[in-house]
mmCIF file of the C-alpha atoms, coordinates in Angstrom:
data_MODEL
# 
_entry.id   MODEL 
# 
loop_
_atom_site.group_PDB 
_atom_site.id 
_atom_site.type_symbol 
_atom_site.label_atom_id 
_atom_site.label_alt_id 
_atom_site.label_comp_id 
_atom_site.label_asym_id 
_atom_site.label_entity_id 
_atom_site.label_seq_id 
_atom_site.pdbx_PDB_ins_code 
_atom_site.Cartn_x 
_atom_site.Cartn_y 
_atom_site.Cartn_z 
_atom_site.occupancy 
_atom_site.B_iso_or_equiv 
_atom_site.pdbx_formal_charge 
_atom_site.auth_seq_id 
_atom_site.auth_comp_id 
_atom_site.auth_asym_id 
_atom_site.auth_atom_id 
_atom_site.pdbx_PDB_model_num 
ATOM 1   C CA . UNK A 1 1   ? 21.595  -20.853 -49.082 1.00 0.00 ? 1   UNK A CA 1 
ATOM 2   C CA . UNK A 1 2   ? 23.784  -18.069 -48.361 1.00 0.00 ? 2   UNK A CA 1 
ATOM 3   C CA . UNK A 1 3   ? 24.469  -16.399 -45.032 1.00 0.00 ? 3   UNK A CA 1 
ATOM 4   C CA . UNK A 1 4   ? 21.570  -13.455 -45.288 1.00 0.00 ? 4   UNK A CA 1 
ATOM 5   C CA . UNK A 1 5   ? 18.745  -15.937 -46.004 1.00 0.00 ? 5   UNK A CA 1 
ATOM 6   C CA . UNK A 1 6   ? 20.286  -18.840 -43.110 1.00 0.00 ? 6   UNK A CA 1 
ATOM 7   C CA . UNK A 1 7   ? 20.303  -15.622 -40.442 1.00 0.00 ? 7   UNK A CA 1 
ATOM 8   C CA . UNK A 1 8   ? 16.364  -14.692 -41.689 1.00 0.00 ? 8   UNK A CA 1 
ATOM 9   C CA . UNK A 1 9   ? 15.481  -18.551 -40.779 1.00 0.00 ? 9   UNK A CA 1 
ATOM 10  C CA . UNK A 1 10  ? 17.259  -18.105 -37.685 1.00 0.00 ? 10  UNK A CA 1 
ATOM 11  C CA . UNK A 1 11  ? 15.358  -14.513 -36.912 1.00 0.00 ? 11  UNK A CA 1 
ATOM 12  C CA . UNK A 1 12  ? 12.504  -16.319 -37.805 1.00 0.00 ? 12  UNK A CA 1 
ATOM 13  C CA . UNK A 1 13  ? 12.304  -18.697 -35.502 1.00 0.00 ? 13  UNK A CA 1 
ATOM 14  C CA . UNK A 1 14  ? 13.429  -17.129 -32.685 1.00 0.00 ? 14  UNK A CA 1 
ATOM 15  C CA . UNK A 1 15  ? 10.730  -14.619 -33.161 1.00 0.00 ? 15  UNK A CA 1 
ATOM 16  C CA . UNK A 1 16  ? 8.229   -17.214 -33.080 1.00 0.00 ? 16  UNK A CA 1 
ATOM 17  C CA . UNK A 1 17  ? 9.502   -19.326 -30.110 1.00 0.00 ? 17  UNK A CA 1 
ATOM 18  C CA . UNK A 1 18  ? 10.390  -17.470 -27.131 1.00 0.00 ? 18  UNK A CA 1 
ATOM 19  C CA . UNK A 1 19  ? 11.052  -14.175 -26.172 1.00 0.00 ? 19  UNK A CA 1 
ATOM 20  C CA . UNK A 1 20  ? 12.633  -13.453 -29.933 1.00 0.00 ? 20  UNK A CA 1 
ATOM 21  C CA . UNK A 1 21  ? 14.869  -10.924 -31.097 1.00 0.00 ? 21  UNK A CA 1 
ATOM 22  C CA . UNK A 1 22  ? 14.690  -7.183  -31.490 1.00 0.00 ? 22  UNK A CA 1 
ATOM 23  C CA . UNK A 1 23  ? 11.621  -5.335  -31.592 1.00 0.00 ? 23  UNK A CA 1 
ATOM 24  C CA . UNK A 1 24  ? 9.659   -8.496  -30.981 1.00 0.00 ? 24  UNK A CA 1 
ATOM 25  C CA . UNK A 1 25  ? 11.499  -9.311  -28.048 1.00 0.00 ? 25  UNK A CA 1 
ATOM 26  C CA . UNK A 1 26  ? 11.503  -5.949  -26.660 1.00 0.00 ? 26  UNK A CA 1 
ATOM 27  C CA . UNK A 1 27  ? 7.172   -5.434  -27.282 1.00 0.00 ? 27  UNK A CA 1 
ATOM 28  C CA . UNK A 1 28  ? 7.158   -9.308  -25.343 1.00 0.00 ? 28  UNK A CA 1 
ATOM 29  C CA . UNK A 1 29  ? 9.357   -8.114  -22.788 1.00 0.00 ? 29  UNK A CA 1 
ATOM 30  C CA . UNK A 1 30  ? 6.901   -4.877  -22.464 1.00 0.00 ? 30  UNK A CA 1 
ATOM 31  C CA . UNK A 1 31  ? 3.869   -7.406  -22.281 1.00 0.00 ? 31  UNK A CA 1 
ATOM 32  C CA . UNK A 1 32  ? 5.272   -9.541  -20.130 1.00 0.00 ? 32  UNK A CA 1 
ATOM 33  C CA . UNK A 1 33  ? 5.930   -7.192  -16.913 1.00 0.00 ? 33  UNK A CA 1 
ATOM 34  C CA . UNK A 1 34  ? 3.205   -4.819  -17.772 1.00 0.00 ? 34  UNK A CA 1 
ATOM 35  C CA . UNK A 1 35  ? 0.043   -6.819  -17.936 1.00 0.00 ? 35  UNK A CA 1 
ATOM 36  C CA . UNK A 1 36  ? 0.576   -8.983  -15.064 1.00 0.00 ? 36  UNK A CA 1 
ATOM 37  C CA . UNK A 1 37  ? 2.128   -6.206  -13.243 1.00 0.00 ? 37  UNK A CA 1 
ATOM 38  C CA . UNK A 1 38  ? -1.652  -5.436  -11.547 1.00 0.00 ? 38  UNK A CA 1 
ATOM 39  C CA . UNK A 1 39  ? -1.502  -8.393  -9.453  1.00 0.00 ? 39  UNK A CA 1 
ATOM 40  C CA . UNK A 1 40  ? 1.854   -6.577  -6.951  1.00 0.00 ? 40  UNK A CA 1 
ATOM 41  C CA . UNK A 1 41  ? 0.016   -3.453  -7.426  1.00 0.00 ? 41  UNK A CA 1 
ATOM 42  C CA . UNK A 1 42  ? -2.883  -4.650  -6.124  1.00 0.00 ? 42  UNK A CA 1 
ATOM 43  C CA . UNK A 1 43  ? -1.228  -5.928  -3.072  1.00 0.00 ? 43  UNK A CA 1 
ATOM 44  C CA . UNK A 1 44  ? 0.668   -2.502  -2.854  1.00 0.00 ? 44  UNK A CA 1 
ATOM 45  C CA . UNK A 1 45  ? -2.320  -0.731  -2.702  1.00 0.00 ? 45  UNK A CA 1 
ATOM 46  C CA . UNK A 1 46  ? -3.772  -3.182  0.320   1.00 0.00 ? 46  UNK A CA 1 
ATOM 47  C CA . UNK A 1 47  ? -0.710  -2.400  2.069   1.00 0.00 ? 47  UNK A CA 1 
ATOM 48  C CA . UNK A 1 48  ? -0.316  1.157   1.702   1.00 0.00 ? 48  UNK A CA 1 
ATOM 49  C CA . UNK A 1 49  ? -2.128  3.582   3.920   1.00 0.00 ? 49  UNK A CA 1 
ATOM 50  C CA . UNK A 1 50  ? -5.398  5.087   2.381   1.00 0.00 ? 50  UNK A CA 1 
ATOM 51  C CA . UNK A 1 51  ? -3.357  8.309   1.515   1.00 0.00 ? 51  UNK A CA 1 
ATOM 52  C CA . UNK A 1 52  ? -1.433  6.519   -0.741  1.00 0.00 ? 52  UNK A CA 1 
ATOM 53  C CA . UNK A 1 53  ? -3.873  4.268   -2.845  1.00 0.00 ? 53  UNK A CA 1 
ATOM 54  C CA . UNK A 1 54  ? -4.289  6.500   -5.656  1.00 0.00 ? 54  UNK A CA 1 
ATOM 55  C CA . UNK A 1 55  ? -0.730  7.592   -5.975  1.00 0.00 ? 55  UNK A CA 1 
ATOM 56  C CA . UNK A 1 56  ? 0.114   4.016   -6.467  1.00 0.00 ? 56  UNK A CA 1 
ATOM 57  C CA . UNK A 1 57  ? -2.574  3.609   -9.055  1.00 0.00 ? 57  UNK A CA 1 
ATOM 58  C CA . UNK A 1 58  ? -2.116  6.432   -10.678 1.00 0.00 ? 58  UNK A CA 1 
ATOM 59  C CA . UNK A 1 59  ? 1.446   4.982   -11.232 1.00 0.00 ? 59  UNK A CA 1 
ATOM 60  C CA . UNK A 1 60  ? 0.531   1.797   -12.498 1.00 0.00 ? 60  UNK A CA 1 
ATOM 61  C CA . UNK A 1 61  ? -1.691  3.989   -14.755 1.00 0.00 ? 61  UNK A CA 1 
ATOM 62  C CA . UNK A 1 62  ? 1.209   5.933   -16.209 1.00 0.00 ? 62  UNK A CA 1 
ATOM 63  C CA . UNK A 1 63  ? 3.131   2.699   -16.910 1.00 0.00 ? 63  UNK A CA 1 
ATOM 64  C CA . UNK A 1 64  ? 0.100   1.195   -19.071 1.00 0.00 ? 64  UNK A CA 1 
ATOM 65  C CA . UNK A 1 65  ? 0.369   4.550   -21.026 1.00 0.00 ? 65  UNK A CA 1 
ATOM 66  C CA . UNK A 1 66  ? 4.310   4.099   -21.423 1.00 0.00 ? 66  UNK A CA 1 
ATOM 67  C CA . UNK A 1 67  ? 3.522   0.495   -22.783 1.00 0.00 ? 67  UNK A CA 1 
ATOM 68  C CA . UNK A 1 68  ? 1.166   1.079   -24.771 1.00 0.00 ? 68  UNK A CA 1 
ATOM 69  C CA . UNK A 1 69  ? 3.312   4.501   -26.637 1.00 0.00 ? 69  UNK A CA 1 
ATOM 70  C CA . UNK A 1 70  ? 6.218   2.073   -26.738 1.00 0.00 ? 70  UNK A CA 1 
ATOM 71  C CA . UNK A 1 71  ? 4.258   -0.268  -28.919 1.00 0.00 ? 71  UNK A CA 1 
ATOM 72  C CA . UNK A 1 72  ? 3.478   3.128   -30.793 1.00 0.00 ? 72  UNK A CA 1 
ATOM 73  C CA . UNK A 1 73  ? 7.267   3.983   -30.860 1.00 0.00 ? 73  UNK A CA 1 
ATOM 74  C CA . UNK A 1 74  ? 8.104   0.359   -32.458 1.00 0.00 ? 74  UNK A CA 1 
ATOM 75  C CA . UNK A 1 75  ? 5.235   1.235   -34.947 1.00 0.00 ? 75  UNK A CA 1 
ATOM 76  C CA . UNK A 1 76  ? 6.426   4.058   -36.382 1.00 0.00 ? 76  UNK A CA 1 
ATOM 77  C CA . UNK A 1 77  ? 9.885   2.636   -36.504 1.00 0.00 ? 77  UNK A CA 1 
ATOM 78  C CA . UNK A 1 78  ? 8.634   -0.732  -38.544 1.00 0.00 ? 78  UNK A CA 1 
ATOM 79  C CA . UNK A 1 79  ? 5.237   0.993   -39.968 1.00 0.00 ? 79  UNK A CA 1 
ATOM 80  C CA . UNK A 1 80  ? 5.341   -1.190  -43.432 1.00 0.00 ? 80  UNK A CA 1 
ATOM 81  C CA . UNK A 1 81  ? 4.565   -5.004  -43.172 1.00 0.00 ? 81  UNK A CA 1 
ATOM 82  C CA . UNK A 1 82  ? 6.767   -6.170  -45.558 1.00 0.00 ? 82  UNK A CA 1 
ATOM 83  C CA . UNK A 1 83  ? 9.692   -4.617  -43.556 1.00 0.00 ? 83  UNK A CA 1 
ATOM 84  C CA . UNK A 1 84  ? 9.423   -5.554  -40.075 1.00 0.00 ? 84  UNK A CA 1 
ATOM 85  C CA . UNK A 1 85  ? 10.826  -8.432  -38.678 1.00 0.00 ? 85  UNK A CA 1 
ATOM 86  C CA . UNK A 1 86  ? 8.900   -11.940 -38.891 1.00 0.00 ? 86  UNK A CA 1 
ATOM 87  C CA . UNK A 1 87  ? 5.809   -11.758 -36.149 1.00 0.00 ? 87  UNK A CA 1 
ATOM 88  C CA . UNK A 1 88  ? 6.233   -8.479  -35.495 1.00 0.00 ? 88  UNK A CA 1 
ATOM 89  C CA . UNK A 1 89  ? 2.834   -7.593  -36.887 1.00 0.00 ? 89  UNK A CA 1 
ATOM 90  C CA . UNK A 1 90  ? 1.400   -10.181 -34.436 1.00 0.00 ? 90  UNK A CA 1 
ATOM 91  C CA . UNK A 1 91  ? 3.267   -8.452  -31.664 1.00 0.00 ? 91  UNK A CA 1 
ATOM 92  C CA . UNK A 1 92  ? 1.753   -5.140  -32.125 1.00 0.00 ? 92  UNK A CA 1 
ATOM 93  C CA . UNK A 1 93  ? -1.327  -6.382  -31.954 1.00 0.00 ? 93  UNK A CA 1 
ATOM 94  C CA . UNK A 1 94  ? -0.603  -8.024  -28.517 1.00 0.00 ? 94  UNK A CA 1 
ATOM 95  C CA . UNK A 1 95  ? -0.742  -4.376  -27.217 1.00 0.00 ? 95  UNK A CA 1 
ATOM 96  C CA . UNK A 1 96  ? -4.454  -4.865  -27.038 1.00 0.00 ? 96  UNK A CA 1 
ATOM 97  C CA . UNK A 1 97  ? -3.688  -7.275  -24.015 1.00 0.00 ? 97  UNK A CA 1 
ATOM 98  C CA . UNK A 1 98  ? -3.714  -3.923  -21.870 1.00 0.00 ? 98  UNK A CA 1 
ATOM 99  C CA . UNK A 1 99  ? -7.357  -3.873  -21.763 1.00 0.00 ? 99  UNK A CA 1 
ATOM 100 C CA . UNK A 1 100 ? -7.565  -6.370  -19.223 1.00 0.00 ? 100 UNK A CA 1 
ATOM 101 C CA . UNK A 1 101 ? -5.318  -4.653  -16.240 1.00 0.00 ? 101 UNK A CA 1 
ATOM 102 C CA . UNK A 1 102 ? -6.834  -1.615  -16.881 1.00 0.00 ? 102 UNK A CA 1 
ATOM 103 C CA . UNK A 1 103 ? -10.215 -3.104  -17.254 1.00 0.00 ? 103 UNK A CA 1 
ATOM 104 C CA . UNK A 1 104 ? -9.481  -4.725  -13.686 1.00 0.00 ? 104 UNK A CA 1 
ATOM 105 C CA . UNK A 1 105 ? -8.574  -1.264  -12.241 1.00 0.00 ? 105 UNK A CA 1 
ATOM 106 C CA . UNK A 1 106 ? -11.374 0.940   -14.101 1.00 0.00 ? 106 UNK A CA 1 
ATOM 107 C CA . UNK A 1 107 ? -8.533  2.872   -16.147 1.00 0.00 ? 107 UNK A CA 1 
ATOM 108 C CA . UNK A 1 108 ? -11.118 4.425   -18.718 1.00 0.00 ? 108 UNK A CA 1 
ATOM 109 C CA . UNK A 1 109 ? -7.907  5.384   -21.147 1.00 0.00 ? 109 UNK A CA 1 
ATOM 110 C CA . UNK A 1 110 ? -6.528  1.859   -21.408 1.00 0.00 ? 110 UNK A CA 1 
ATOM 111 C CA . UNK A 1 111 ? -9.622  0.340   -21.928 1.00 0.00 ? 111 UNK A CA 1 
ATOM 112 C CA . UNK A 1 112 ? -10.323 2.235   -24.960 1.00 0.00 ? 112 UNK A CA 1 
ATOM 113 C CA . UNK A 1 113 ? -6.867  2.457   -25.924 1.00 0.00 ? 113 UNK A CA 1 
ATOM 114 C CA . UNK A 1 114 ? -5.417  -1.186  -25.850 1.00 0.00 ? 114 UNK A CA 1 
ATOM 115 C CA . UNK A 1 115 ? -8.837  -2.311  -28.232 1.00 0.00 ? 115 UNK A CA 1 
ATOM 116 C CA . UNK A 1 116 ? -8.281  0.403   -30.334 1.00 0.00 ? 116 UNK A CA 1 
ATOM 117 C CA . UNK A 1 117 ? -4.429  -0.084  -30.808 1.00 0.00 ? 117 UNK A CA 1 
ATOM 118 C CA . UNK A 1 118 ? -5.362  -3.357  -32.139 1.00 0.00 ? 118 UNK A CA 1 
ATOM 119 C CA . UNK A 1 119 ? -7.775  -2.971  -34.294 1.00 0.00 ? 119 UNK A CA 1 
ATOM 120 C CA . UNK A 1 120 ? -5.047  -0.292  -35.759 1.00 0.00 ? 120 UNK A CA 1 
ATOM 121 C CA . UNK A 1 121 ? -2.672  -2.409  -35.996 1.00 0.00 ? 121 UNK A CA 1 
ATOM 122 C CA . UNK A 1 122 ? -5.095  -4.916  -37.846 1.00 0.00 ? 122 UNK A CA 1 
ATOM 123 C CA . UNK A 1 123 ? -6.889  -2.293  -40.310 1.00 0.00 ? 123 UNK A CA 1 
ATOM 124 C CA . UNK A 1 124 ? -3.280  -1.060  -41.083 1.00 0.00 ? 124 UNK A CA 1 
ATOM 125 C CA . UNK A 1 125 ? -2.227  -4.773  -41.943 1.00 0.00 ? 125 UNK A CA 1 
ATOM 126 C CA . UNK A 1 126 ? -5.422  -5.486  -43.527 1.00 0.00 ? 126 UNK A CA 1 
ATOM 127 C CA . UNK A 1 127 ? -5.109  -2.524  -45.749 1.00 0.00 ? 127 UNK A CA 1 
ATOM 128 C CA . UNK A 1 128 ? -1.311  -2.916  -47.001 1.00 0.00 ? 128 UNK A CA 1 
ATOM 129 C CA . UNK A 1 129 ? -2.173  -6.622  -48.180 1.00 0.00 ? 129 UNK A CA 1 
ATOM 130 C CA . UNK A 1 130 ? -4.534  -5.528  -49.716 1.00 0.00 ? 130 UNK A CA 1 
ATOM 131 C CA . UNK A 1 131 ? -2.671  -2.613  -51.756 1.00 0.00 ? 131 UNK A CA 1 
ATOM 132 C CA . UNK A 1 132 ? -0.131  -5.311  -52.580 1.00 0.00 ? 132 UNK A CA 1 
ATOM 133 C CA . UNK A 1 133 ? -2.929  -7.475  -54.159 1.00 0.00 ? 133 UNK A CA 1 
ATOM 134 C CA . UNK A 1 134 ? -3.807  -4.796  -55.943 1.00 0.00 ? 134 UNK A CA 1 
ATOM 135 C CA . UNK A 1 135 ? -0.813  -4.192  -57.380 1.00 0.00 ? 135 UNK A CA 1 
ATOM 136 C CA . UNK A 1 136 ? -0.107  -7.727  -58.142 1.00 0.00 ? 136 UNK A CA 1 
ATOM 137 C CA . UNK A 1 137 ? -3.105  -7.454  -60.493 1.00 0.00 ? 137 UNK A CA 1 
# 
């Protein structure tokens, strides 16, 4: 085994366990402190005066749409299958986890964005396998 293919095992692995490496770990990392992120600014929002409610949401708002283009960004960086890391695939399509917060707060554009960004990400997957099956043919 030389060097290259002992480092890909290593990549590997640490993409599936954990936080990961790279892209993956970065898209976790963006998971991670976004999604559960409603829960403080819920408890902002109780504590703020009445004035300030909807500035605070309309933050929270803003950082779902900066998650969710940051999965974009990682996209269009990796956009073929066969050269993104190992799970990478499987973390794009974790982007769809965004539907929940912004289900919780009524946040029309994240609700129709986070099920639609992974159903991309699957149809795209779905449709280069099966371009390379063709061409195995």
């Amino acid at each position: 085994m030389d060097l290259y293919s002992a480092q890909r095992i290593a990549e590997a692995e640490a993409a599936r366990t954990g936080l990961g490496t790279g892209p993956n770990r970065r898209l976790r990392l963006t998971l991670i402190i976004g999604m559960p992120l409603f829960l403080p600014v819920l408890g902002i929002m109780i504590l703020v005066p009445k004035s300030m409610m909807n500035t605070v949401l309309y933050v929270y708002e803003a950082g779902i749409i900066g998650c969710l283009l940051h999965y974009v960004w990682v996209f269009v960086k990796y956009p073929r299958h066969a050269g993104r890391p190992p799970y990478l695939t499987r973390d794009l399509a974790m982007g769809g986890g965004f539907f929940l917060p912004s289900m919780f707060f009524g946040f029309w554009a994240g609700m129709i964005a986070a099920p639609l960004w992974a159903l991309f990400v699957g149809v795209a997957y779905a449709v280069e396998e099966r371009r390379e099956h063709r061409g195995r043919r």
